């Protein structure tokens, strides 16, 4: 029997300025006026129903950025309250995590007048016991785990991300005490696709050739076992904002760490940013359309799994 072909397009909506390497409220305005309209039009063109995860911060600044996706039939999910690294979910206490989850959920629910049940952590940083806290806050879906994604070595919170190496590849209900393992909790994990290389917008812009190879390998896997494709991108990858005059932020006093972690990483991340990213992404979506994939949201996948 032919395996099901499902693709989940997921978007993290936040005020991160990729070009200026920092969080910036003005970037949120570019997301609202440029990034979101460009993506929403592209999604209409390819018949995509997507999931948008918002930080509470951008939702409070620009409620319209939430409404515009919801009104066009997409799912609204939470991306926590803030993208500040000092307040990542694997740094906060369980009580603080619960508060952040509940507050971000109610900000979004007040804007759209509908229930918000899906979540992705900023920078995909969560602890083992996170499923229990999510459930307590009323969430049904998490999409923070990226199994077998090896570029995590260059990202924040790498110690916790080592769990990604052995995490299941297909969507699974997690254990209550371990989000990286299959179990019987009420939380469905929708893991972001990866095959060593991540299947995300940044990598698609940076290395289109290697990204095509990654997609081909993942496609073979889908043909073989029906694994869902889960792509992760950000509306702030599709904006053309001005560059600040000051040099990029220095997060380390060690010159090698500064060069590797800040300068090099930044140089790579700005490739094909803005309008240039649109045709590249269009080709990505056209592939799924051609191959007869169905685009569904995280919430829809949850309902299919529980029917
Ligand atoms: Zn994010």
CSV table of C-alpha atoms and ligand atoms in Angstrom, one decimal:
chain,number,residue,atom,x,y,z
A,1,UNK,CA,0.0,0.0,0.0
A,2,UNK,CA,1.3,3.5,-0.8
A,3,UNK,CA,2.5,5.4,2.3
A,4,UNK,CA,0.8,8.6,3.2
A,5,UNK,CA,2.5,11.8,2.0
A,6,UNK,CA,2.2,14.6,4.6
A,7,UNK,CA,4.1,17.8,4.8
A,8,UNK,CA,4.0,20.2,7.8
A,9,UNK,CA,5.2,23.7,7.0
A,10,UNK,CA,6.1,25.5,10.3
A,11,UNK,CA,7.1,29.1,10.8
A,12,UNK,CA,8.6,30.7,13.9
A,13,UNK,CA,7.5,34.3,14.1
A,14,UNK,CA,9.7,36.6,16.2
A,15,UNK,CA,11.6,39.9,16.2
A,16,UNK,CA,15.1,38.4,15.6
A,17,UNK,CA,17.0,40.5,13.1
A,18,UNK,CA,19.1,38.0,11.2
A,19,UNK,CA,21.0,40.8,9.4
A,20,UNK,CA,21.8,42.6,12.6
A,21,UNK,CA,22.2,39.5,14.8
A,22,UNK,CA,20.0,40.7,17.6
A,23,UNK,CA,16.4,41.0,18.8
A,24,UNK,CA,14.9,44.3,17.5
A,25,UNK,CA,11.3,45.5,17.7
A,26,UNK,CA,11.6,47.3,14.3
A,27,UNK,CA,12.3,43.9,12.8
A,28,UNK,CA,8.8,42.9,14.0
A,29,UNK,CA,7.4,45.6,11.8
A,30,UNK,CA,9.3,44.2,8.7
A,31,UNK,CA,7.9,40.8,9.6
A,32,UNK,CA,4.4,42.3,9.7
A,33,UNK,CA,4.6,44.3,6.5
A,34,UNK,CA,7.0,42.2,4.4
A,35,UNK,CA,7.8,38.7,5.7
A,36,UNK,CA,4.3,37.6,6.5
A,37,UNK,CA,2.5,38.9,3.4
A,38,UNK,CA,5.2,37.4,1.2
A,39,UNK,CA,4.9,34.0,2.9
A,40,UNK,CA,1.1,34.0,3.0
A,41,UNK,CA,0.9,34.7,-0.7
A,42,UNK,CA,3.4,32.0,-1.5
A,43,UNK,CA,1.4,29.5,0.7
A,44,UNK,CA,-1.8,30.4,-1.1
A,45,UNK,CA,0.0,29.8,-4.4
A,46,UNK,CA,0.9,26.2,-3.4
A,47,UNK,CA,-2.2,25.4,-1.4
A,48,UNK,CA,-0.2,25.2,1.9
A,49,UNK,CA,-2.0,25.2,5.3
A,50,UNK,CA,0.9,26.0,7.7
A,51,UNK,CA,1.5,26.4,11.4
A,52,UNK,CA,2.8,29.7,12.8
A,53,UNK,CA,4.5,29.8,16.2
A,54,UNK,CA,4.5,33.3,17.7
A,55,UNK,CA,6.5,34.7,20.6
A,56,UNK,CA,4.3,36.6,23.0
A,57,UNK,CA,6.5,39.6,22.5
A,58,UNK,CA,5.8,40.0,18.8
A,59,UNK,CA,2.1,39.2,19.3
A,60,UNK,CA,1.8,42.0,21.9
A,61,UNK,CA,3.7,44.5,19.7
A,62,UNK,CA,1.7,43.6,16.5
A,63,UNK,CA,-1.5,41.6,17.1
A,64,UNK,CA,-2.2,41.9,13.4
A,65,UNK,CA,0.8,39.6,12.6
A,66,UNK,CA,-1.2,36.8,14.3
A,67,UNK,CA,-4.6,37.6,12.9
A,68,UNK,CA,-3.4,37.7,9.3
A,69,UNK,CA,-2.3,34.1,9.4
A,70,UNK,CA,-5.3,32.9,11.3
A,71,UNK,CA,-7.7,34.7,8.9
A,72,UNK,CA,-6.2,32.8,6.0
A,73,UNK,CA,-6.8,29.4,7.6
A,74,UNK,CA,-3.4,28.7,9.1
A,75,UNK,CA,-2.8,27.4,12.7
A,76,UNK,CA,-1.6,29.8,15.4
A,77,UNK,CA,0.8,28.2,17.9
A,78,UNK,CA,3.0,29.5,20.7
A,79,UNK,CA,6.8,30.2,20.5
A,80,UNK,CA,7.0,31.1,24.2
A,81,UNK,CA,7.0,34.6,25.5
A,82,UNK,CA,10.4,35.9,24.4
A,83,UNK,CA,13.5,34.9,22.4
A,84,UNK,CA,16.0,36.2,24.9
A,85,UNK,CA,18.6,33.5,25.4
A,86,UNK,CA,18.6,34.2,29.2
A,87,UNK,CA,15.0,33.1,29.3
A,88,UNK,CA,15.2,29.9,27.2
A,89,UNK,CA,12.9,27.1,28.4
A,90,UNK,CA,15.9,24.9,29.5
A,91,UNK,CA,17.1,27.8,31.7
A,92,UNK,CA,13.8,28.8,33.4
A,93,UNK,CA,12.5,26.9,36.5
A,94,UNK,CA,9.5,24.6,35.9
A,95,UNK,CA,7.3,27.2,37.6
A,96,UNK,CA,8.6,30.0,35.3
A,97,UNK,CA,8.2,27.7,32.2
A,98,UNK,CA,4.5,27.1,33.2
A,99,UNK,CA,3.9,30.8,33.6
A,100,UNK,CA,5.6,31.6,30.2
A,101,UNK,CA,3.5,28.9,28.5
A,102,UNK,CA,0.2,30.0,30.0
A,103,UNK,CA,0.8,33.7,29.4
A,104,UNK,CA,1.9,33.2,25.8
A,105,UNK,CA,-1.2,31.0,25.2
A,106,UNK,CA,-3.6,33.5,26.6
A,107,UNK,CA,-2.1,36.4,24.6
A,108,UNK,CA,-2.6,34.5,21.4
A,109,UNK,CA,-6.0,33.2,22.3
A,110,UNK,CA,-7.2,36.7,23.1
A,111,UNK,CA,-6.1,37.8,19.7
A,112,UNK,CA,-7.7,35.1,17.6
A,113,UNK,CA,-10.6,34.0,19.9
A,114,UNK,CA,-9.7,30.4,19.4
A,115,UNK,CA,-7.8,27.7,21.3
A,116,UNK,CA,-4.0,27.5,20.9
A,117,UNK,CA,-2.6,24.0,21.4
A,118,UNK,CA,0.7,23.7,19.6
A,119,UNK,CA,4.1,24.9,20.8
A,120,UNK,CA,7.7,25.3,19.7
A,121,UNK,CA,10.4,26.5,22.1
A,122,UNK,CA,12.7,29.4,21.0
A,123,UNK,CA,15.9,28.0,19.7
A,124,UNK,CA,14.3,24.5,20.2
A,125,UNK,CA,15.6,24.5,23.8
A,126,UNK,CA,13.7,22.2,26.1
A,127,UNK,CA,14.5,19.9,29.0
A,128,UNK,CA,13.5,16.2,29.4
A,129,UNK,CA,10.6,16.9,31.7
A,130,UNK,CA,9.0,19.5,29.5
A,131,UNK,CA,6.1,17.4,28.2
A,132,UNK,CA,4.5,17.4,31.7
A,133,UNK,CA,4.7,21.2,32.0
A,134,UNK,CA,3.3,21.6,28.5
A,135,UNK,CA,0.4,19.4,29.3
A,136,UNK,CA,-0.3,21.3,32.5
A,137,UNK,CA,-0.5,24.5,30.5
A,138,UNK,CA,-3.0,23.0,28.1
A,139,UNK,CA,-0.9,22.2,25.1
A,140,UNK,CA,-1.3,19.1,23.0
A,141,UNK,CA,1.5,19.4,20.5
A,142,UNK,CA,5.2,20.1,20.7
A,143,UNK,CA,7.6,20.6,17.8
A,144,UNK,CA,10.9,21.4,19.6
A,145,UNK,CA,12.8,18.2,19.0
A,146,UNK,CA,15.0,17.8,15.9
A,147,UNK,CA,16.1,14.1,15.7
A,148,UNK,CA,19.5,13.5,14.2
A,149,UNK,CA,20.1,17.1,13.5
A,150,UNK,CA,23.9,17.4,13.9
A,151,UNK,CA,24.4,21.2,13.4
A,152,UNK,CA,23.2,21.6,17.0
A,153,UNK,CA,26.9,21.5,17.9
A,154,UNK,CA,27.0,25.1,16.8
A,155,UNK,CA,23.9,26.3,18.5
A,156,UNK,CA,22.9,27.3,22.0
A,157,UNK,CA,21.9,24.7,24.7
A,158,UNK,CA,23.9,21.9,23.0
A,159,UNK,CA,24.1,19.7,26.1
A,160,UNK,CA,20.3,19.2,26.2
A,161,UNK,CA,20.2,18.8,22.4
A,162,UNK,CA,22.4,15.7,22.6
A,163,UNK,CA,19.0,13.9,23.3
A,164,UNK,CA,18.2,14.6,19.6
A,165,UNK,CA,20.6,11.9,18.5
A,166,UNK,CA,18.4,9.1,19.7
A,167,UNK,CA,14.9,10.7,19.5
A,168,UNK,CA,12.3,9.0,17.2
A,169,UNK,CA,12.0,10.3,13.7
A,170,UNK,CA,8.3,10.1,13.1
A,171,UNK,CA,5.6,12.0,15.1
A,172,UNK,CA,5.1,10.3,18.5
A,173,UNK,CA,3.4,10.7,21.8
A,174,UNK,CA,6.0,11.4,24.3
A,175,UNK,CA,6.7,10.0,27.8
A,176,UNK,CA,5.6,12.4,30.5
A,177,UNK,CA,9.0,12.5,32.1
A,178,UNK,CA,11.0,12.4,28.8
A,179,UNK,CA,10.0,14.4,25.8
A,180,UNK,CA,12.7,12.7,23.7
A,181,UNK,CA,11.2,9.2,24.1
A,182,UNK,CA,7.9,7.6,23.0
A,183,UNK,CA,5.3,7.1,25.7
A,184,UNK,CA,1.8,7.6,26.7
A,185,UNK,CA,1.6,11.3,27.6
A,186,UNK,CA,-1.1,13.4,25.9
A,187,UNK,CA,1.6,15.4,24.1
A,188,UNK,CA,2.3,14.7,20.4
A,189,UNK,CA,5.8,15.5,19.4
A,190,UNK,CA,6.1,16.6,15.7
A,191,UNK,CA,9.8,16.4,15.2
A,192,UNK,CA,11.5,18.8,12.7
A,193,UNK,CA,13.0,16.8,9.8
A,194,UNK,CA,16.7,16.4,9.6
A,195,UNK,CA,19.2,13.9,8.2
A,196,UNK,CA,22.4,15.0,9.7
A,197,UNK,CA,21.7,18.3,8.0
A,198,UNK,CA,18.7,20.2,9.2
A,199,UNK,CA,15.6,20.7,7.0
A,200,UNK,CA,15.1,24.4,7.7
A,201,UNK,CA,15.0,27.7,6.0
A,202,UNK,CA,18.5,28.8,7.0
A,203,UNK,CA,20.1,25.7,5.5
A,204,UNK,CA,17.9,26.0,2.4
A,205,UNK,CA,19.2,29.6,1.8
A,206,UNK,CA,22.8,28.8,2.7
A,207,UNK,CA,23.3,25.6,0.7
A,208,UNK,CA,20.5,25.0,-1.8
A,209,UNK,CA,22.3,22.0,-3.4
A,210,UNK,CA,22.8,20.2,-0.1
A,211,UNK,CA,19.3,21.1,0.9
A,212,UNK,CA,18.0,19.3,-2.2
A,213,UNK,CA,20.0,16.3,-1.3
A,214,UNK,CA,18.6,16.3,2.2
A,215,UNK,CA,15.1,16.6,0.8
A,216,UNK,CA,15.7,13.6,-1.5
A,217,UNK,CA,16.9,11.4,1.3
A,218,UNK,CA,14.0,12.4,3.5
A,219,UNK,CA,11.6,11.7,0.5
A,220,UNK,CA,13.0,8.2,0.2
A,221,UNK,CA,12.3,7.7,3.9
A,222,UNK,CA,8.7,8.9,3.4
A,223,UNK,CA,8.2,6.5,0.6
A,224,UNK,CA,9.5,3.8,2.8
A,225,UNK,CA,7.7,4.4,6.1
A,226,UNK,CA,5.3,7.3,5.6
A,227,UNK,CA,7.3,9.7,7.8
A,228,UNK,CA,6.0,13.2,7.8
A,229,UNK,CA,8.1,16.1,6.4
A,230,UNK,CA,8.4,18.9,8.9
A,231,UNK,CA,10.0,22.0,7.5
A,232,UNK,CA,11.0,25.0,9.7
A,233,UNK,CA,11.3,28.5,8.5
A,234,UNK,CA,10.8,32.1,9.7
A,235,UNK,CA,9.1,35.1,8.2
A,236,UNK,CA,12.1,37.2,9.2
A,237,UNK,CA,14.2,35.3,6.6
A,238,UNK,CA,12.0,36.9,3.9
A,239,UNK,CA,12.5,40.6,4.9
A,240,UNK,CA,14.8,43.2,3.4
A,241,UNK,CA,15.6,45.4,6.4
A,242,UNK,CA,18.5,47.9,6.7
A,243,UNK,CA,21.8,47.0,8.3
A,244,UNK,CA,22.7,48.8,11.6
A,245,UNK,CA,25.9,50.9,11.5
A,246,UNK,CA,27.4,49.2,14.6
A,247,UNK,CA,29.4,45.9,14.2
A,248,UNK,CA,27.7,42.7,15.1
A,249,UNK,CA,27.2,41.9,18.8
A,250,UNK,CA,30.1,40.2,20.6
A,251,UNK,CA,28.9,37.4,22.8
A,252,UNK,CA,32.3,36.0,23.7
A,253,UNK,CA,35.6,37.5,24.9
A,254,UNK,CA,37.5,34.6,23.5
A,255,UNK,CA,38.6,35.7,19.9
A,256,UNK,CA,38.2,32.3,18.4
A,257,UNK,CA,34.8,31.7,19.9
A,258,UNK,CA,33.8,35.2,18.7
A,259,UNK,CA,35.0,34.5,15.2
A,260,UNK,CA,33.4,31.1,14.9
A,261,UNK,CA,30.2,31.7,17.0
A,262,UNK,CA,29.4,35.3,15.9
A,263,UNK,CA,31.3,36.4,12.8
A,264,UNK,CA,31.2,33.2,10.7
A,265,UNK,CA,27.8,32.1,11.9
A,266,UNK,CA,26.4,35.5,11.0
A,267,UNK,CA,28.1,35.5,7.6
A,268,UNK,CA,26.5,32.2,6.7
A,269,UNK,CA,23.1,33.1,8.0
A,270,UNK,CA,22.6,36.2,5.9
A,271,UNK,CA,23.0,34.4,2.6
A,272,UNK,CA,20.0,34.7,0.2
A,273,UNK,CA,18.1,36.7,2.8
A,274,UNK,CA,15.0,38.6,2.0
A,275,UNK,CA,13.3,38.6,-1.4
A,276,UNK,CA,16.0,36.4,-2.8
A,277,UNK,CA,14.8,33.6,-0.6
A,278,UNK,CA,11.3,33.5,-2.2
A,279,UNK,CA,12.1,31.7,-5.4
A,280,UNK,CA,14.3,29.2,-3.6
A,281,UNK,CA,11.4,28.5,-1.2
A,282,UNK,CA,8.9,28.4,-4.0
A,283,UNK,CA,10.9,25.5,-5.6
A,284,UNK,CA,10.8,23.7,-2.3
A,285,UNK,CA,7.0,23.9,-2.0
A,286,UNK,CA,6.6,23.1,-5.7
A,287,UNK,CA,8.3,19.7,-5.1
A,288,UNK,CA,5.7,18.7,-2.5
A,289,UNK,CA,2.9,19.8,-4.8
A,290,UNK,CA,4.3,17.8,-7.7
A,291,UNK,CA,4.7,14.7,-5.6
A,292,UNK,CA,1.1,14.9,-4.3
A,293,UNK,CA,1.8,15.7,-0.7
A,294,UNK,CA,-0.9,17.0,1.6
A,295,UNK,CA,0.0,20.1,3.6
A,296,UNK,CA,-1.5,20.0,7.1
A,297,UNK,CA,-1.1,21.8,10.4
A,298,UNK,CA,0.2,20.4,13.7
A,299,UNK,CA,-3.2,20.5,15.2
A,300,UNK,CA,-4.6,18.5,12.3
A,301,UNK,CA,-1.9,15.9,12.7
A,302,UNK,CA,-2.8,15.6,16.4
A,303,UNK,CA,-6.5,15.0,15.5
A,304,UNK,CA,-5.6,12.4,13.0
A,305,UNK,CA,-3.5,10.6,15.6
A,306,UNK,CA,-6.3,10.6,18.2
A,307,UNK,CA,-9.3,9.8,16.0
B,1,LIG,ZN1,12.6,31.2,17.2
